[in-house]
PDB file of C-alpha atoms and ligand atoms in Angstrom:
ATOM      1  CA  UNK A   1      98.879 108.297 103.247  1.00  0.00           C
ATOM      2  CA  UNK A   2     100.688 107.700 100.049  1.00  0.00           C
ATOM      3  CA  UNK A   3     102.888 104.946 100.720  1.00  0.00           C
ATOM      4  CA  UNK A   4     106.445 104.216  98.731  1.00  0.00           C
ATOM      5  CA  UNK A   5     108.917 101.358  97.957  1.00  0.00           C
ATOM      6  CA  UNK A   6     112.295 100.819  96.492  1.00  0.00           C
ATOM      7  CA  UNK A   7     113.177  97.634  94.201  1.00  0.00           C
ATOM      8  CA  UNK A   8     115.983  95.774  95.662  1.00  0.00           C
ATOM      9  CA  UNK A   9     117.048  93.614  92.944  1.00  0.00           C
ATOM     10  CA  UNK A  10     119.388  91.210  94.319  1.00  0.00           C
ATOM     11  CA  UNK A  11     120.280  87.857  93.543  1.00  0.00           C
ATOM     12  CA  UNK A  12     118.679  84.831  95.331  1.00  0.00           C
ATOM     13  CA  UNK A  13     122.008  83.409  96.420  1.00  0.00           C
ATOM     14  CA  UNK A  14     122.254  86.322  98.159  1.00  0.00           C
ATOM     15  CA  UNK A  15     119.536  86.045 100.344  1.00  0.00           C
ATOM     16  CA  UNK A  16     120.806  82.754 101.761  1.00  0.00           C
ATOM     17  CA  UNK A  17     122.620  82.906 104.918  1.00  0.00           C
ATOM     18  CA  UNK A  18     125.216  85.290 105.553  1.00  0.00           C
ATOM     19  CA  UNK A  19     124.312  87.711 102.914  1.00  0.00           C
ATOM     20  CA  UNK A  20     120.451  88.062 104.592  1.00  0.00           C
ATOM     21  CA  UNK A  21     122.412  88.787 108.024  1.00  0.00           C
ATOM     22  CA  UNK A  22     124.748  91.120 106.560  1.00  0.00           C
ATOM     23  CA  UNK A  23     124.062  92.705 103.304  1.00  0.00           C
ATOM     24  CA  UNK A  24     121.134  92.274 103.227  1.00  0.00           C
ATOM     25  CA  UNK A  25     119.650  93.574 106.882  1.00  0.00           C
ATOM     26  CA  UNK A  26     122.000  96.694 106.262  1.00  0.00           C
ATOM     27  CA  UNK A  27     120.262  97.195 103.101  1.00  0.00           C
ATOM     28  CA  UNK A  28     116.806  96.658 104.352  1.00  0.00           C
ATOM     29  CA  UNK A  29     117.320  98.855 107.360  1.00  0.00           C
ATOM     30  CA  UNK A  30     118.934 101.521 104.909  1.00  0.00           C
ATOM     31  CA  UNK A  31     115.542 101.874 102.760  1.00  0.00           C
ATOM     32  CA  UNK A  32     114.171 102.063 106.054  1.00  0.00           C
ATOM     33  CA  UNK A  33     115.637 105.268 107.464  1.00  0.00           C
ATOM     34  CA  UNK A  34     115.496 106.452 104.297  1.00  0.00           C
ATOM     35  CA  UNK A  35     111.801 106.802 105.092  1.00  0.00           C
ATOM     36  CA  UNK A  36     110.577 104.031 102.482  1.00  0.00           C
ATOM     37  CA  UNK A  37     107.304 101.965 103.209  1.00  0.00           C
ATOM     38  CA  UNK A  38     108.306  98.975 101.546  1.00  0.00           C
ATOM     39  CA  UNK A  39     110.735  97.005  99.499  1.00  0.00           C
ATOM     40  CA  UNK A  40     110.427  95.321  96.707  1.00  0.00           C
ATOM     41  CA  UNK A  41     111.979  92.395  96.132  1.00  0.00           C
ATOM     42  CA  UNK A  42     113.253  90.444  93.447  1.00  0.00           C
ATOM     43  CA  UNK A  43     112.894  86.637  93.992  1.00  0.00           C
ATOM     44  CA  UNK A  44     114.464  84.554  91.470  1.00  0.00           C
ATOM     45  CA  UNK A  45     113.700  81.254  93.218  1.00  0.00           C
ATOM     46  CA  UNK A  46     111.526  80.958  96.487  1.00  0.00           C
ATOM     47  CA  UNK A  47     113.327  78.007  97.302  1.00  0.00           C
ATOM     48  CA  UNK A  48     116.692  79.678  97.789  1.00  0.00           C
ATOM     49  CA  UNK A  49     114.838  81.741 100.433  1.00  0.00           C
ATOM     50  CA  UNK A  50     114.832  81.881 103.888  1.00  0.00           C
ATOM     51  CA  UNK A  51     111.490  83.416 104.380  1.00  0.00           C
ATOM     52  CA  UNK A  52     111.184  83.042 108.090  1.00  0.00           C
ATOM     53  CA  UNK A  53     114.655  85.380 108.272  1.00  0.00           C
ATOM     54  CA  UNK A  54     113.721  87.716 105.227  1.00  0.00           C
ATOM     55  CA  UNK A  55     110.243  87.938 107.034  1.00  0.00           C
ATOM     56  CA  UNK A  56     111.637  89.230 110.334  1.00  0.00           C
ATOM     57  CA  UNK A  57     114.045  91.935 108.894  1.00  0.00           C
ATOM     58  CA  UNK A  58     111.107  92.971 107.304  1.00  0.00           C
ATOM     59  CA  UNK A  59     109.283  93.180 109.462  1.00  0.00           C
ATOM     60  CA  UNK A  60     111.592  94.445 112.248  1.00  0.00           C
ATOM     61  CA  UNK A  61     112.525  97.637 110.273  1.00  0.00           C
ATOM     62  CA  UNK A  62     108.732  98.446 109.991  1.00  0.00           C
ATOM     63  CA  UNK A  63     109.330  97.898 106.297  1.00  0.00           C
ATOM     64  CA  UNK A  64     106.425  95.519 103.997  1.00  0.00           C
ATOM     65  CA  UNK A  65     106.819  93.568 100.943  1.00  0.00           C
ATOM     66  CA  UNK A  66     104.086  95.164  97.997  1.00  0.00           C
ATOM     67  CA  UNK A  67     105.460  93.325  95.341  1.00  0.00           C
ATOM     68  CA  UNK A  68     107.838  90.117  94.420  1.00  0.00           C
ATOM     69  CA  UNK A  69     109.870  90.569  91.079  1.00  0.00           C
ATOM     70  CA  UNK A  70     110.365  87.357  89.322  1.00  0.00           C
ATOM     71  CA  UNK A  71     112.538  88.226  86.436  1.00  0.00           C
ATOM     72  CA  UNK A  72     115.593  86.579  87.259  1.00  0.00           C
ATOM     73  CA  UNK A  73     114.231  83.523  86.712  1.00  0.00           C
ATOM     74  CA  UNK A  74     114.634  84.874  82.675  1.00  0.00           C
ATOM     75  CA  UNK A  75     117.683  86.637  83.299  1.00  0.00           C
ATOM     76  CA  UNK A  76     119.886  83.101  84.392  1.00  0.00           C
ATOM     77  CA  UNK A  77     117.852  80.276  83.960  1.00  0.00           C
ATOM     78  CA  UNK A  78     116.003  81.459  80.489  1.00  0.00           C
ATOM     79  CA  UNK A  79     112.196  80.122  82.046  1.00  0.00           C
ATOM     80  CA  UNK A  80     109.651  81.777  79.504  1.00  0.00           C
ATOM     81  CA  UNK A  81     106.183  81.696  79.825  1.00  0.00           C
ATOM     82  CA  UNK A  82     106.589  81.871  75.160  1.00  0.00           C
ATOM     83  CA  UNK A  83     109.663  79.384  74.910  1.00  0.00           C
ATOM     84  CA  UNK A  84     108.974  76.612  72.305  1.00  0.00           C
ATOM     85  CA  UNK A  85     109.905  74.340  74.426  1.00  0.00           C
ATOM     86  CA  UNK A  86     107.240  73.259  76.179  1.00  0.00           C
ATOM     87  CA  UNK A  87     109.603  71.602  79.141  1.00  0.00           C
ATOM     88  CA  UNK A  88     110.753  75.704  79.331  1.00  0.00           C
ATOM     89  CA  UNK A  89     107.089  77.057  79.440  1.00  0.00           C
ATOM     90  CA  UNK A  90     105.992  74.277  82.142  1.00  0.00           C
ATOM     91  CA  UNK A  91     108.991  75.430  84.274  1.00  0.00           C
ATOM     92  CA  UNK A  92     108.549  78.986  83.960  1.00  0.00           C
ATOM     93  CA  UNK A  93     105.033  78.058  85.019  1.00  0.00           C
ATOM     94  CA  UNK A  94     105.568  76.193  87.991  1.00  0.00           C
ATOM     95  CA  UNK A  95     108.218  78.501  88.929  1.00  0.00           C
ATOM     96  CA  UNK A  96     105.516  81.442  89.203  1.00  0.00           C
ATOM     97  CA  UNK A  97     103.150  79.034  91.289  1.00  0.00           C
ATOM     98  CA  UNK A  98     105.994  78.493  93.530  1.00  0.00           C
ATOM     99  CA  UNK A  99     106.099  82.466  94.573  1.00  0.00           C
ATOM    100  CA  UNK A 100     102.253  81.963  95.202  1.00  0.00           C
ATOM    101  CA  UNK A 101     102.904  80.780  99.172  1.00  0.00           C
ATOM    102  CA  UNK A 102     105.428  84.002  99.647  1.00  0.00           C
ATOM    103  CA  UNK A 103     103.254  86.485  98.241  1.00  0.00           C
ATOM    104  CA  UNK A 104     100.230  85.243 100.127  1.00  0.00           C
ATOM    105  CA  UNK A 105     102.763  85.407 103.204  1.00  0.00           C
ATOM    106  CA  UNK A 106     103.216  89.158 102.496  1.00  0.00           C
ATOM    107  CA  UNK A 107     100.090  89.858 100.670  1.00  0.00           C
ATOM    108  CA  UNK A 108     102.718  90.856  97.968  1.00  0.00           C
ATOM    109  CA  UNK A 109     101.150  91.063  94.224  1.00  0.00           C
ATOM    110  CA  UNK A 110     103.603  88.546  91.830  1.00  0.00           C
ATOM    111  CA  UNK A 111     105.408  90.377  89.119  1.00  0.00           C
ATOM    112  CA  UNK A 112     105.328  88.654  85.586  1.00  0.00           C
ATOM    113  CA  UNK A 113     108.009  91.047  83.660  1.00  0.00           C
ATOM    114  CA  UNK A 114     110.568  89.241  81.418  1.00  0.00           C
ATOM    115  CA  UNK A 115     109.401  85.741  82.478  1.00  0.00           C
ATOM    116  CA  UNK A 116     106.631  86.534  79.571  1.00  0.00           C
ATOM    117  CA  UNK A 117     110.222  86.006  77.160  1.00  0.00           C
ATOM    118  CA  UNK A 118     110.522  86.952  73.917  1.00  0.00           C
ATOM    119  CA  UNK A 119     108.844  85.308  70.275  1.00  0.00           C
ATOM    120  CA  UNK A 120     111.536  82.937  70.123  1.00  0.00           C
ATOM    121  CA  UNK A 121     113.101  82.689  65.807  1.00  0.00           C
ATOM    122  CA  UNK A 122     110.300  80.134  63.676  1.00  0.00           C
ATOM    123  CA  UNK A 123     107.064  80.827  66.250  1.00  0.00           C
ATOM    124  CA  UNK A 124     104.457  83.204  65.200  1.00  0.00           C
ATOM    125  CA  UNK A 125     103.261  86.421  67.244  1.00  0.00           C
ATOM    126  CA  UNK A 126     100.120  84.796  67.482  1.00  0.00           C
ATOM    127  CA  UNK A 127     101.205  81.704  69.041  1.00  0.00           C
ATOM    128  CA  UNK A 128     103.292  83.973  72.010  1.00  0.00           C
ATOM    129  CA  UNK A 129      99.767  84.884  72.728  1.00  0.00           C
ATOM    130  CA  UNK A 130      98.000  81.590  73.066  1.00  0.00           C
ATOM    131  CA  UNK A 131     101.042  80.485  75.172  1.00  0.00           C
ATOM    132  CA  UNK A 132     101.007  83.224  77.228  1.00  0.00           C
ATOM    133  CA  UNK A 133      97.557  83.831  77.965  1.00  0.00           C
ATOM    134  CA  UNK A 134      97.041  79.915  78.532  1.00  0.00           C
ATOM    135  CA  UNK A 135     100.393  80.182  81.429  1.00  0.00           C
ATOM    136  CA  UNK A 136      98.419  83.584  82.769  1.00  0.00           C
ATOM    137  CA  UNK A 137      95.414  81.594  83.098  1.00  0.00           C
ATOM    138  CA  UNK A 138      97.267  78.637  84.567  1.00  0.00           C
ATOM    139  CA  UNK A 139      99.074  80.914  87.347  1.00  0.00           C
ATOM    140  CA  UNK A 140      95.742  82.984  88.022  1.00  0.00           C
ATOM    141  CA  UNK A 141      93.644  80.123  88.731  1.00  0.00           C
ATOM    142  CA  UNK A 142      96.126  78.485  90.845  1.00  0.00           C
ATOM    143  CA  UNK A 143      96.924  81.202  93.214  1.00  0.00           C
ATOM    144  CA  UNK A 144      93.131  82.725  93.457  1.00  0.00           C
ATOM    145  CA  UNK A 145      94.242  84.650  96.584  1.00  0.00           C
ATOM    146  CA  UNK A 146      96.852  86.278  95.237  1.00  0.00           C
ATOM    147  CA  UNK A 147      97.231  89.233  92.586  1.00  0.00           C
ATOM    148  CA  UNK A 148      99.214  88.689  89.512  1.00  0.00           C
ATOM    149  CA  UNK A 149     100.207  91.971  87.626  1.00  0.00           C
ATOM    150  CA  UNK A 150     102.203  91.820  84.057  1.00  0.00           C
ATOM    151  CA  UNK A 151     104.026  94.958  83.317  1.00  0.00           C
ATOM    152  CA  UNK A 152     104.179  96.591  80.170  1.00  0.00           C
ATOM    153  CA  UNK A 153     107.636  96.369  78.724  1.00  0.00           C
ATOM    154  CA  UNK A 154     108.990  98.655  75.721  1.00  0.00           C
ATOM    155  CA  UNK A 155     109.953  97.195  72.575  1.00  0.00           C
ATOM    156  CA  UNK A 156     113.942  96.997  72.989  1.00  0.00           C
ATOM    157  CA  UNK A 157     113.312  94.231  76.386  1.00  0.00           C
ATOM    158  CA  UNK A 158     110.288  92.256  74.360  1.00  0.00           C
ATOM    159  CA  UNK A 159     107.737  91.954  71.386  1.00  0.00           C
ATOM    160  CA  UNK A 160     104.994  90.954  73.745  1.00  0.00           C
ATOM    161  CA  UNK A 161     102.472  93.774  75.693  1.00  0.00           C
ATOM    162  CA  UNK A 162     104.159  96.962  75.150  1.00  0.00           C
ATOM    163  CA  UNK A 163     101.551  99.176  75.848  1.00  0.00           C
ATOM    164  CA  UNK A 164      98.236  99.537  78.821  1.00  0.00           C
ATOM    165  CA  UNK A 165      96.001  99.048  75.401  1.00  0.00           C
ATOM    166  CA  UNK A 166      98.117  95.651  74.660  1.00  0.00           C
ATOM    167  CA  UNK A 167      97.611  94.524  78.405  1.00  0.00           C
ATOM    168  CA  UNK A 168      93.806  95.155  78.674  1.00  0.00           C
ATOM    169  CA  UNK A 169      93.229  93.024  75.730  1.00  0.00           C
ATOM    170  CA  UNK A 170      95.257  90.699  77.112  1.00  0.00           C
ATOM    171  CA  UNK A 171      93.419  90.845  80.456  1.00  0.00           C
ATOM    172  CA  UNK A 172      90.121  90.165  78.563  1.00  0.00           C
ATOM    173  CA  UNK A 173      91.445  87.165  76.987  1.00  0.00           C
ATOM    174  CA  UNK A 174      92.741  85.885  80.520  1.00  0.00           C
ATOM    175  CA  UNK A 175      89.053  86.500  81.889  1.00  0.00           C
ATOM    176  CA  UNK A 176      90.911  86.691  85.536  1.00  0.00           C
ATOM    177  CA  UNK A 177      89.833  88.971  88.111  1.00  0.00           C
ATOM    178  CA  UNK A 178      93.181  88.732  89.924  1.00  0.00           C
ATOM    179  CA  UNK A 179      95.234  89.635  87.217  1.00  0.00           C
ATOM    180  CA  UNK A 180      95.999  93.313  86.409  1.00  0.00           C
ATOM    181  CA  UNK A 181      98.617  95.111  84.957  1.00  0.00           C
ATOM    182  CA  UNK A 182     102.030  96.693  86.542  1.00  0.00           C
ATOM    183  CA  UNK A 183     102.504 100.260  85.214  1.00  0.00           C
ATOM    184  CA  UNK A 184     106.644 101.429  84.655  1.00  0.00           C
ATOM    185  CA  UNK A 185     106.568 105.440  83.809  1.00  0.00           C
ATOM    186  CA  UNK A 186     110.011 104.758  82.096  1.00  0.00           C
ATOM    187  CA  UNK A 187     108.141 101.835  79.485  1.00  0.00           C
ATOM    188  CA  UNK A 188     105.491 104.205  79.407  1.00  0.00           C
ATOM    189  CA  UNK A 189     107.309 107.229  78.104  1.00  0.00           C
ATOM    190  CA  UNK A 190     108.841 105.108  75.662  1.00  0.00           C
ATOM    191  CA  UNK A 191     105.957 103.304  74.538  1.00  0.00           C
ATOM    192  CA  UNK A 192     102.280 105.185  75.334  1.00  0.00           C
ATOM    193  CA  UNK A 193     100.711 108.345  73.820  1.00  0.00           C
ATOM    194  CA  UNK A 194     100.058 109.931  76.536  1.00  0.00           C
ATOM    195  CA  UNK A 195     100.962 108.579  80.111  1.00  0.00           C
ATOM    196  CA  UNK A 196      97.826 109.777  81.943  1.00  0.00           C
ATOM    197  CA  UNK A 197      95.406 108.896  79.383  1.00  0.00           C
ATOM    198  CA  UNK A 198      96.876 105.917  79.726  1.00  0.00           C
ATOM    199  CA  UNK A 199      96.903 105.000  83.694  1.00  0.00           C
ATOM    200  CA  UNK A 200      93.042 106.584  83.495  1.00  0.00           C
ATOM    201  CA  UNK A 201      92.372 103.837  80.695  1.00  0.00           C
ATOM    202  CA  UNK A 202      93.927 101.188  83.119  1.00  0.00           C
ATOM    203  CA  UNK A 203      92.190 102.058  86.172  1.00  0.00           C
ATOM    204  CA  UNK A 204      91.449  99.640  88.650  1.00  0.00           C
ATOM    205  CA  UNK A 205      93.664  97.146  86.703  1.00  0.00           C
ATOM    206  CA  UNK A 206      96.397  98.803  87.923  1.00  0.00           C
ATOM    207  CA  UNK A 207      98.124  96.651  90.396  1.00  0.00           C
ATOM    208  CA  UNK A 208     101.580  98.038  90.820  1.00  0.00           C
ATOM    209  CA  UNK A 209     103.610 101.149  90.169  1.00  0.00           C
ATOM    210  CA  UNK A 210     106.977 101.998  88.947  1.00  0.00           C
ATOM    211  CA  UNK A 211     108.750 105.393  89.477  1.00  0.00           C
ATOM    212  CA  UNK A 212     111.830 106.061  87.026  1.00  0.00           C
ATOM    213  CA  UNK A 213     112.065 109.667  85.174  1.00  0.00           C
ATOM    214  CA  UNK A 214     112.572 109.940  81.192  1.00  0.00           C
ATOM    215  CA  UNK A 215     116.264 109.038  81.873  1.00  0.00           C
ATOM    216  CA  UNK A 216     115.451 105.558  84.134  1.00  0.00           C
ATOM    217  CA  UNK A 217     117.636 107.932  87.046  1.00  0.00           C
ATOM    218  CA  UNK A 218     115.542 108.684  90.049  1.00  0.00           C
ATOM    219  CA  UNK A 219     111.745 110.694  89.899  1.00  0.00           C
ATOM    220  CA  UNK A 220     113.237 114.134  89.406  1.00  0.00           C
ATOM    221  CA  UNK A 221     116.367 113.961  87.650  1.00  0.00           C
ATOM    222  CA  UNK A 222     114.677 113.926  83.924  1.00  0.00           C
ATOM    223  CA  UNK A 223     111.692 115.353  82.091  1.00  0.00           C
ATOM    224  CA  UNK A 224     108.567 113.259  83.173  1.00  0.00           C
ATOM    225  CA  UNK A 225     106.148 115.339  85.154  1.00  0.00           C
ATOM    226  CA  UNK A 226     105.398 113.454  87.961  1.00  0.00           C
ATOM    227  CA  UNK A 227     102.853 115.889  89.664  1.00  0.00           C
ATOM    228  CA  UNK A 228     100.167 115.284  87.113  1.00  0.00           C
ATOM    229  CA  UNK A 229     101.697 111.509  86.440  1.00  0.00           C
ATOM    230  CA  UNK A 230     100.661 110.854  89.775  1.00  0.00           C
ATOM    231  CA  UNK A 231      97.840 112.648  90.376  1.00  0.00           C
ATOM    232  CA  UNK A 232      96.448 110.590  87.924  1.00  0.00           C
ATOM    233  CA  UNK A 233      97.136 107.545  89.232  1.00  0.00           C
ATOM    234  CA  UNK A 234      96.243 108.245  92.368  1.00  0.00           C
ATOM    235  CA  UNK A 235      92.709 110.263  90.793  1.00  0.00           C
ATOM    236  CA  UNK A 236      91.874 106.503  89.775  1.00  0.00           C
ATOM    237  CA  UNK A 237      91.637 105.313  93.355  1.00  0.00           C
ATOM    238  CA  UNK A 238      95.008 103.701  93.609  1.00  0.00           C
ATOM    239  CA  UNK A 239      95.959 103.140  96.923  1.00  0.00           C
ATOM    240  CA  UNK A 240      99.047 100.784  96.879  1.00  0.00           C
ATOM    241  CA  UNK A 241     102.446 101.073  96.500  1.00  0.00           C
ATOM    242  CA  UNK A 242     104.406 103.252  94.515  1.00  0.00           C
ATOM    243  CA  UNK A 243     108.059 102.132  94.026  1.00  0.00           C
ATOM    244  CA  UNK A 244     111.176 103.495  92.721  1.00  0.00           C
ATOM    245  CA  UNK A 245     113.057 101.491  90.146  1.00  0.00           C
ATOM    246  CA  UNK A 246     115.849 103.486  88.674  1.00  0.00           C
ATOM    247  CA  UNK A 247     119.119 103.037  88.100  1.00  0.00           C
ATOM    248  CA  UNK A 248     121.780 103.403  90.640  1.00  0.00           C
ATOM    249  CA  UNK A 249     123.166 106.973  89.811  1.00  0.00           C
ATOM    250  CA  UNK A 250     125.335 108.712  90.466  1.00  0.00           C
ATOM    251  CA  UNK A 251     125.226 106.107  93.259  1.00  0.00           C
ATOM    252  CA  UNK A 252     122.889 103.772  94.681  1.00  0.00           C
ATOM    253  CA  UNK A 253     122.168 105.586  98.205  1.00  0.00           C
ATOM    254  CA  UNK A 254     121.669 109.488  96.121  1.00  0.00           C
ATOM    255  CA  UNK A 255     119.562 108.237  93.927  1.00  0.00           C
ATOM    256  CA  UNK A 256     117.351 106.429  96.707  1.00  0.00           C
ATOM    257  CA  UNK A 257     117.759 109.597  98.666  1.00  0.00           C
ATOM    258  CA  UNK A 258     116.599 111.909  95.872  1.00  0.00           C
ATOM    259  CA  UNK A 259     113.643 109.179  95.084  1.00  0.00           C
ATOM    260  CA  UNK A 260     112.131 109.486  98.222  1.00  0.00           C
ATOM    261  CA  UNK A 261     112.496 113.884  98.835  1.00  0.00           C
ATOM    262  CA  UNK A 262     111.185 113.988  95.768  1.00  0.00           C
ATOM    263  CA  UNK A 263     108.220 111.405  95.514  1.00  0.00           C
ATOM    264  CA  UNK A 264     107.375 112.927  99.409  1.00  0.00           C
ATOM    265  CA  UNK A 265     106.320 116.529  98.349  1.00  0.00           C
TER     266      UNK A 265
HETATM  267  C1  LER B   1     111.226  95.416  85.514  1.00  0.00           C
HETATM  268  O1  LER B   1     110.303  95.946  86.415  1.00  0.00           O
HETATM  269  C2  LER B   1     111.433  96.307  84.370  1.00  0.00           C
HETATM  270  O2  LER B   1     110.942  97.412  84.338  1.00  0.00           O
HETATM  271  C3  LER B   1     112.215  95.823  83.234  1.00  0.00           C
HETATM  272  O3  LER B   1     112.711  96.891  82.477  1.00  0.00           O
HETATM  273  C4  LER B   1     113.306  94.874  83.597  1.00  0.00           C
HETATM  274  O4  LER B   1     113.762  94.262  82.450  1.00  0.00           O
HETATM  275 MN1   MN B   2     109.638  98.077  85.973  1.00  0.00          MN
END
């Protein structure tokens, strides 16, 4: 059975409290009657959780956790596995070691997206590298039980691992077996040749799929063709998660809606 998810990116205060009792058990049992498998979420800091609470919403709407984003931790607190600070990379580190527990809780594979940052102005392309395949290798090592997947990102969000050819090289250099690669269609239209020669090339390294058309709307609403998109995938023996992150139009609850009808047939 295939099996599909939804990113819910919200922010980590919201989790807290109130908003995990309210918006956020609404939300979760939404994606559930949608007919969604799982949600993904995005975890800023695993300390501002309440995983016991988040666990049993989960869980009580039938719904499981494939995949923890970690972006955020970029997005407000500027962590970068590439800063040239090296108090910045050390936190951005640690910060990813701290998600380790959760995602062993939900046998959820750890996103590394933005948190790779961005060749800061003075520091070579070069060095990115060597600091980011050292933190990789830092990360991997310390949470052997768990999977690790970087994604791809095009060139306007980074300068670092645009491409599945960038990320296998990279995987060589990290020499780990639990880290893999996180496949976006919408990086990939931008960014590779040709989409299924591509996800063929990645293969088993693939540890977690996005959904978003040509567009970044739901699967459906631009030009990718997702029939032979993924029948590839799934032609490499993929059998996780696929999971819709798009953007909320022309609403949030449509586009879900759409996502799913559409990923079903
Ligand atoms: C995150 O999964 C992603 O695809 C990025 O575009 C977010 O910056
Ligand atoms: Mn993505």
């Amino acid at each position: 059975m295939k099996k599909f998810s939804l990113v819910f990116s919200t922010h980590a205060a919201k989790f807290q409290a109130v908003a995990l009792k309210g918006d956020f058990e609404a939300n979760i049992a939404k994606i559930a009657g949608w007919g969604y498998d799982g949600v993904e979420l995005a975890i800023r800091d695993p300390r501002l959780v309440d995983v016991d609470a988040l666990a049993r919403v989960i869980s009580d709407h039938g719904l499981t956790v494939p995949a923890m984003g970690t972006g955020q931790a970029w997005g407000e607190e500027g962590l970068s596995f590439t800063s040239d600070d090296p108090a910045i990379r050390a936190k951005a580190i640690e910060r990813i070691k701290s998600h380790i527990p959760l995602a062993a809780r939900f046998n959820a594979v750890i996103i590394l997206g933005l948190i790779r940052g961005i060749t800061p102005p003075g520091q070579s392309h070069a060095q990115s590298m060597d600091y980011l395949v050292a933190a990789l290798q830092d990360c991997a090592a310390a949470g052997a039980g768990v999977r690790f997947a970087l994604e791809p990102l095009n060139r306007y969000e980074t300068d670092l691992i645009h491409t599945v050819a960038d990320g296998l090289t990279l995987i060589e250099r990290v020499g780990a077996v639990n880290f893999g690669l996180l496949l976006d269609t919408f990086h990939m239209n931008i960014e590779e040749p040709v989409i299924e020669e591509s996800i063929c090339a990645c293969g088993d390294r693939i540890f977690h799929f996005h959904v978003a058309d040509s567009n970044r709307w739901y699967p459906g609403a631009g030009h990718l063709d997702f029939g032979t998109i993924l029948k590839t995938l799934y032609a490499t023996g993929y059998e996780d998660f696929v999971s819709g992150e798009f953007m909320p139009k022309p609403d949030a609850d449509t586009a879900a809606t759409r996502a799913i009808a559409y990923l079903q047939q």
